[in-house]
Coordinates of C-alpha atoms in Angstrom, one line a residue:
X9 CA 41.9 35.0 -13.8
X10 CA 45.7 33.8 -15.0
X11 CA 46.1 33.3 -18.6
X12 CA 47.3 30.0 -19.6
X13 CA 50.2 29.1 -21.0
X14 CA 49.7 28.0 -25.3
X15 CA 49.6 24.3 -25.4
X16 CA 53.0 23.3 -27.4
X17 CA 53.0 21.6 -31.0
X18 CA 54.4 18.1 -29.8
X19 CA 51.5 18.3 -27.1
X20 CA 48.6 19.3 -29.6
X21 CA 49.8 16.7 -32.0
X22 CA 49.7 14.3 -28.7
X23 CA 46.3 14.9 -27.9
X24 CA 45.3 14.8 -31.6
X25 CA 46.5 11.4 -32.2
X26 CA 45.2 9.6 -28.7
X27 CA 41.8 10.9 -29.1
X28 CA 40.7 11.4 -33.4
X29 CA 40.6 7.9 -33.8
X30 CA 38.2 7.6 -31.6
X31 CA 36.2 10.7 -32.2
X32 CA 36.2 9.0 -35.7
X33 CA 34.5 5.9 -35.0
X34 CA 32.1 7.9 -32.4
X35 CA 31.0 10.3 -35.3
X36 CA 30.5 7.2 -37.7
X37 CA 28.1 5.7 -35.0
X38 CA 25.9 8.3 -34.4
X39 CA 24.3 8.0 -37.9
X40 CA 21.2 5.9 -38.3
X41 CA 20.3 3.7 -40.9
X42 CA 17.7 5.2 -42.8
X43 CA 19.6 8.8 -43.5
X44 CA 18.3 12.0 -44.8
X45 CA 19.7 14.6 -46.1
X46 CA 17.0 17.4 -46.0
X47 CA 17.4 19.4 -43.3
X48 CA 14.0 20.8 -43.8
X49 CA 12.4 17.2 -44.4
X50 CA 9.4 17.6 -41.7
X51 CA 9.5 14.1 -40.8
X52 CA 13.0 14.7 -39.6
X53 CA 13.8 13.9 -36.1
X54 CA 15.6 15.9 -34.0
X55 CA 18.3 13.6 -33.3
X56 CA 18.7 13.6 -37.0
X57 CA 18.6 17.3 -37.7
X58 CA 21.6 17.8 -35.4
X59 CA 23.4 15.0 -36.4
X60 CA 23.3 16.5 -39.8
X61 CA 24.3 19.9 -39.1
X62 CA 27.7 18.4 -37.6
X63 CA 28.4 16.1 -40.4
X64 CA 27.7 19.0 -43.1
X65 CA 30.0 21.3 -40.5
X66 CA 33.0 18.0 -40.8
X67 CA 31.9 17.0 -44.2
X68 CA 34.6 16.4 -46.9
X69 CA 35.2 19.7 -49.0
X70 CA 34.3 17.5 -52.0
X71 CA 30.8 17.6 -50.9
X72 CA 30.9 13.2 -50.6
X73 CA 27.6 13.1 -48.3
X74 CA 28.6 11.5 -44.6
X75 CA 32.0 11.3 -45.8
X76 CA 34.0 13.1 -43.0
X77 CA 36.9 15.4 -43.2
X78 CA 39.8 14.9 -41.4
X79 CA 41.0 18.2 -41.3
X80 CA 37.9 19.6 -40.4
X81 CA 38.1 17.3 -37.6
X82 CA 41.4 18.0 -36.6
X83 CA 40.0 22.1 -36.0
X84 CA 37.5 20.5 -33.8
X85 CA 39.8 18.8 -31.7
X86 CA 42.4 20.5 -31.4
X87 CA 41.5 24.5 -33.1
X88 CA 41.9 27.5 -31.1
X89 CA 39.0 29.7 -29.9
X90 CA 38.4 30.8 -33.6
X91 CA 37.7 27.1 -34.3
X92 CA 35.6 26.6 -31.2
X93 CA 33.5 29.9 -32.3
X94 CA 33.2 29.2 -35.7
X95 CA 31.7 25.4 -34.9
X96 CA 29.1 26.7 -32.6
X97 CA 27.8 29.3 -34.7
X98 CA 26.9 27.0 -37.9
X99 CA 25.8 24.0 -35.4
X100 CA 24.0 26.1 -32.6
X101 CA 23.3 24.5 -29.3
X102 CA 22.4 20.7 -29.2
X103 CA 18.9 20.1 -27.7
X104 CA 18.5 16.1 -28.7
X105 CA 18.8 14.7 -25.0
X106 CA 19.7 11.4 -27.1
X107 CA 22.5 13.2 -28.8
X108 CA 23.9 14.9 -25.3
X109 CA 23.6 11.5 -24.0
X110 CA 25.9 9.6 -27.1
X111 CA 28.2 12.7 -26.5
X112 CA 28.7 12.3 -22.9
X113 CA 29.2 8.4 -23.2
X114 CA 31.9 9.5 -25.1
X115 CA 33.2 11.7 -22.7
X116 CA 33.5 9.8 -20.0
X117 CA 35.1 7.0 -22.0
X118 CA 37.9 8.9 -23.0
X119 CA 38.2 10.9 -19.8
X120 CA 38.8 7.8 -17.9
X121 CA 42.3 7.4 -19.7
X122 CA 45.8 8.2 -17.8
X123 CA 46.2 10.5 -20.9
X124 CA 43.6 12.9 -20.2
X125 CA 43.7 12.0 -16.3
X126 CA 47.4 13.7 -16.4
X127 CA 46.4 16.5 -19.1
X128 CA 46.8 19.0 -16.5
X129 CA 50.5 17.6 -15.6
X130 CA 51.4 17.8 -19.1
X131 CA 50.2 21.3 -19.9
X132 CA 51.6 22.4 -16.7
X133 CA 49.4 24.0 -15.1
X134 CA 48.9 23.4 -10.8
X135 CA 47.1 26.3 -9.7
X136 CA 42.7 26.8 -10.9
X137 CA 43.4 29.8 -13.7
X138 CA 40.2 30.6 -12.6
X139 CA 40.3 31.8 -8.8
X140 CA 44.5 31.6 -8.3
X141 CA 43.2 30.6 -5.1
X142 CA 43.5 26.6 -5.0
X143 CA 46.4 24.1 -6.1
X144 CA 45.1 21.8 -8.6
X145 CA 48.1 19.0 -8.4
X146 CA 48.0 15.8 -10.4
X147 CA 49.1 12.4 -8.9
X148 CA 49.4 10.1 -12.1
X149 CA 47.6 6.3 -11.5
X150 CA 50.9 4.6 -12.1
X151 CA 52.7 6.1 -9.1
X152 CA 50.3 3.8 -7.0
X153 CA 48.9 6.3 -4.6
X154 CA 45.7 5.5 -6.9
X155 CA 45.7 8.6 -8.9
X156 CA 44.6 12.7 -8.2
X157 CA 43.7 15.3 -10.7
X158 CA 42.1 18.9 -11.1
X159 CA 38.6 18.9 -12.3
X160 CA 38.0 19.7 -16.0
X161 CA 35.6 23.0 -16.6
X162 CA 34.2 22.7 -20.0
X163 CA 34.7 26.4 -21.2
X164 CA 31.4 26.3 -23.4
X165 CA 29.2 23.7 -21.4
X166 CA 29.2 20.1 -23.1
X167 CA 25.0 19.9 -21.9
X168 CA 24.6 22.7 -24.7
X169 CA 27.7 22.3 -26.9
X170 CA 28.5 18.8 -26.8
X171 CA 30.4 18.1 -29.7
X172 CA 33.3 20.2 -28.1
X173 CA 33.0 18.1 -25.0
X174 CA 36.2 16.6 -26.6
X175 CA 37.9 20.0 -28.0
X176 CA 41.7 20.4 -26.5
X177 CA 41.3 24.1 -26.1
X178 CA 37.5 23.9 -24.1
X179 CA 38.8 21.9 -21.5
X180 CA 40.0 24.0 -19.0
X181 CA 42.1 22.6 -15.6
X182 CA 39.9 24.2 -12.7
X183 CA 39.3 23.4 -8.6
X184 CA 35.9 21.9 -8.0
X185 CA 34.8 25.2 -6.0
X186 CA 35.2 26.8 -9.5
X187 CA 33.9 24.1 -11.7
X188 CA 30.9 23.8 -9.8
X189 CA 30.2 27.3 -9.4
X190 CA 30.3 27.9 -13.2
X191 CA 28.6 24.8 -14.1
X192 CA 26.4 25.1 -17.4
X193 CA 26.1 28.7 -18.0
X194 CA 26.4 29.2 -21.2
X195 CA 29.6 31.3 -22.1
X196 CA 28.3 31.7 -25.3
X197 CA 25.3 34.1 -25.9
X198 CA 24.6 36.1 -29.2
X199 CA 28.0 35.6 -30.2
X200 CA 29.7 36.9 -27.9
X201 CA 32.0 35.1 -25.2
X202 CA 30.6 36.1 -21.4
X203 CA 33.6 35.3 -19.4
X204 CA 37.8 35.7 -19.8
X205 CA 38.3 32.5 -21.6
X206 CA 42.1 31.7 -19.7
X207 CA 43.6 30.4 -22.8
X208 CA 43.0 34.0 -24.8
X209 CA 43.0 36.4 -21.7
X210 CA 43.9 37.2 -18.1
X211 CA 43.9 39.9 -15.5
X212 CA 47.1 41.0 -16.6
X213 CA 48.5 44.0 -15.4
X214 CA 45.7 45.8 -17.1
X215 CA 43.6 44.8 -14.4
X216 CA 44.4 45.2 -10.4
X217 CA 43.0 43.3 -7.5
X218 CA 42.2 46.2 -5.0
X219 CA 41.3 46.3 -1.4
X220 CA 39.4 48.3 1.4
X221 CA 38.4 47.8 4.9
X222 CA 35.1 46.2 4.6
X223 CA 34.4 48.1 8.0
X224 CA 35.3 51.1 6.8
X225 CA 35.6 51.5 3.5
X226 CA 36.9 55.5 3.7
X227 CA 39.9 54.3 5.8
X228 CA 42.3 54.1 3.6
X229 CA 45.1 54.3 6.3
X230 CA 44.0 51.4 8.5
X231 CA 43.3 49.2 5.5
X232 CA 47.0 49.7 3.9
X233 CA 48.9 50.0 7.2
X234 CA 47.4 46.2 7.6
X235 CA 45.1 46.7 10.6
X236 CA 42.3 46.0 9.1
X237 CA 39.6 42.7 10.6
X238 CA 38.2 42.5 7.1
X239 CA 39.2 42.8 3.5
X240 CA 37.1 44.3 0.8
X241 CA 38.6 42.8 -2.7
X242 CA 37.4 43.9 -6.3
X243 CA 38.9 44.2 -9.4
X244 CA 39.8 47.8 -11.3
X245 CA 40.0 47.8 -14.9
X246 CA 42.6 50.2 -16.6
X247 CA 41.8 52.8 -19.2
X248 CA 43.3 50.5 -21.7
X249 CA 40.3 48.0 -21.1
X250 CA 38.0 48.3 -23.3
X251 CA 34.0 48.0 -22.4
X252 CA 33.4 44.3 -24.0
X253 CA 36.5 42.7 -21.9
X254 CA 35.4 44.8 -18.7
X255 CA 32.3 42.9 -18.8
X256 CA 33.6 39.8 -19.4
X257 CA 35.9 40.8 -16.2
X258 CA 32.8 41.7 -14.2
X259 CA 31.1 38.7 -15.3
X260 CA 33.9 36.5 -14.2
X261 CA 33.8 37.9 -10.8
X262 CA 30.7 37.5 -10.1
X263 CA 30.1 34.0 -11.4
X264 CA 32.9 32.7 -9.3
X265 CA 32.2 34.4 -6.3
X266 CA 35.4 35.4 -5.8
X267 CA 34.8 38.7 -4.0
X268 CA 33.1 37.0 -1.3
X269 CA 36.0 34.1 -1.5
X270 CA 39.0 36.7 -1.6
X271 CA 37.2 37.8 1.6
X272 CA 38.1 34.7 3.6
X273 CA 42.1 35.7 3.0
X274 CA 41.5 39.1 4.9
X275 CA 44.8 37.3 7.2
X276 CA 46.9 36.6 4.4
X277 CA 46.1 40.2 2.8
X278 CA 47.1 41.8 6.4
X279 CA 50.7 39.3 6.7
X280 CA 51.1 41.2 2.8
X281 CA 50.7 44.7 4.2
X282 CA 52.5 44.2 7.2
X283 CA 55.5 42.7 5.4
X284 CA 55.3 46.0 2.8
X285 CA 55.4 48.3 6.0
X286 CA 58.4 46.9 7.2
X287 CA 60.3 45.7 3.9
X288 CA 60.3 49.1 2.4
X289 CA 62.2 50.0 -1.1
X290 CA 65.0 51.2 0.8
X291 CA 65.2 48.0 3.1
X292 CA 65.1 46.0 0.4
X293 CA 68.2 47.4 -1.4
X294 CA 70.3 47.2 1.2
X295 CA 69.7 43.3 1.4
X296 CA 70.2 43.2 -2.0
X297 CA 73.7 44.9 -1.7
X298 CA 74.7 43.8 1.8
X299 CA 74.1 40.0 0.5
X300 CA 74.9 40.2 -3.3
X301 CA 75.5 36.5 -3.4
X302 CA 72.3 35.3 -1.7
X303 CA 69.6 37.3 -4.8
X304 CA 70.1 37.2 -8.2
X305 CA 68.0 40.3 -8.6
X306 CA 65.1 42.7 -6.5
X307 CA 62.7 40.5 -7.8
X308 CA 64.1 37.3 -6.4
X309 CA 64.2 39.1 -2.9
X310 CA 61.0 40.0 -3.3
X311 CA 59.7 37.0 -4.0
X312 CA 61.5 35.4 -0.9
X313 CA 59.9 38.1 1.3
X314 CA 56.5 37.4 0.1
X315 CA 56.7 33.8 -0.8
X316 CA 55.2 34.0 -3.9
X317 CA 56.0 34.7 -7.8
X318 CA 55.2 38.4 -8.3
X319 CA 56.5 38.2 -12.2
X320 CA 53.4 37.9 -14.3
X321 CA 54.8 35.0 -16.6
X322 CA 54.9 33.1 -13.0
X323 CA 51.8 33.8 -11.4
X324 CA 50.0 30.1 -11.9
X325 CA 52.7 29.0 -10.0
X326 CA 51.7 29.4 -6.7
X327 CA 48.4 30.7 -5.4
X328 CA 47.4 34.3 -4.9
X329 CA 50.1 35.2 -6.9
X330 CA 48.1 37.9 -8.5
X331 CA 47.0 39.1 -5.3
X332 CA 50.4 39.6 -3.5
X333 CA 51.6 41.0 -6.8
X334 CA 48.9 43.9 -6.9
X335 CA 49.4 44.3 -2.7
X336 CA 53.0 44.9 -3.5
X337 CA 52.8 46.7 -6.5
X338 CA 50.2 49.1 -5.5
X339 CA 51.2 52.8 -4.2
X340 CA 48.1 53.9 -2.1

């Protein structure tokens, strides 16, 4: 899991202004004409009960019934995780399948636009945060090649939060193998997050991508020396992690797959290894004063020598950033 960059004023105020206009006119429509404003009214459809609990969420602070507040609004659309946490606990899960359905209309309207089609190019961001395994590129429309983008994982699952199917901060750049292997589960349960939510949290150095010879587990040698067929790959929390973010790490793991999926670069692990055997400390150093023009620094050499970013701040850069990082890094 790489963290993700924070999205930049000029960008937030952006998004705010393509899509609240919008969001305004979609909230207006989803009231019926015969209101109520009993929540405990037992005549009260379900439809209505819901809508209800997000106007009195948005509602003006001057308690105007159905009057809506654009502030309060603005949260939604564009709040950090505090605002997306503190919408779903007074509204709760949506159940109306009319509602979801209004909601995802919605979506999908808005979603088609070359502004949220390039969100991804705009925020930056060209590797999954999830897996660090696949490049998620964007190709805008207007180039003419007809238009490419990353899939968009809805953090907390529009089918049960759907009013945030819209939120800035729940849309999350992703590959498809992670999209679809998170799907709906619900990241939300008795208040607490389940997974690392990328915008908040990463790996980090806190937490290190380890290996072992899935043949032999106890060989430590034949594993780090590079000679292994297969590569075991899990992650080791630090000290300094405490028990709720482990989980959330553990949780992350698993629902990705990504043990089973780090498997499949056992080669690319080995080419890592090799490259450590033979470009010791001491090597390296030597470059770096026998060709003082050609590296700015160790870490640019490094970088050359492993093809990849092995500075944290650089790791959705390329993928399997994190990986080569902790291969290098390590001292078995």
């Amino acid at each position: 899991m790489i963290k993700l960059s924070p999205i930049s004023e000029n960008l937030k105020k952006e998004y705010f202004e393509k899509i609240s206009e919008d969001f305004e006119i979609f909230l207006e429509s989803l009231k019926d004409k015969e209101n109520t404003q009993d929540l405990n009214e037992i005549k009260i459809t379900e439809y209505k009960r819901e809508v209800l609990k997000i106007y009195k969420y948005l509602e003006d602070s001057n308690g105007e019934n159905w009057k809506l507040d654009k502030e309060k609004i603005k949260k939604l659309l564009i709040g950090d995780l505090k605002e997306l946490l503190r919408a779903m606990d007074y509204i709760g899960p949506i159940t109306s399948k009319r509602l979801k359905d209004k909601f995802g209309e919605f979506y999908k309207k808005i979603s088609s636009r070359d502004f949220l089609q390039e969100w991804a190019l705009k925020i930056g961001v060209t590797v999954c945060p999830y897996c660090n395994r696949n490049f998620i590129f964007t190709v805008p429309r207007h180039t003419g090649n007809g238009g490419v983008r990353p899939e968009y994982d809805h953090f907390f699952p529009k089918s049960k939060y759907p009013y945030l199917a819209a939120s800035m901060y729940n849309l999350i750049p992703s590959c498809s193998v992670c999209n679809k292997a998170k799907s709906n589960r619900n990241s939300y349960k008795n208040h607490e997050v389940q997974y690392l939510y990328p915008y908040e949290e990463g790996y980090g150095e806190q937490i290190v991508l380890k290996i072992e010879d899935k043949n032999k587990p106890t060989d430590k040698v034949t594993a780090w020396l590079g000679s292994a067929e297969e590569y075991t790959v899990y992650p080791e929390c630090s000290k300094e992690v405490d028990s709720e973010k482990k989980k959330r790490v553990e949780n992350s793991w698993e629902m990705f797959k990504l043990g089973p999926l780090y498997e499949k670069h056992s080669d690319y692990i080995r080419n890592i290894l090799q490259a450590k055997q033979i470009y010791t400390e001491e090597y390296l150093e030597q470059l770096v004063k026998n060709f003082p023009s050609a590296f700015d620094s160790m870490d640019d050499l490094k970088n050359m020598v492993y093809f990849n970013y092995l500075d944290e701040k650089d790791w959705g850069k390329r993928i399997l950033a994190k990986l080569t990082h902790d291969l290098e890094a390590d001292n078995p």
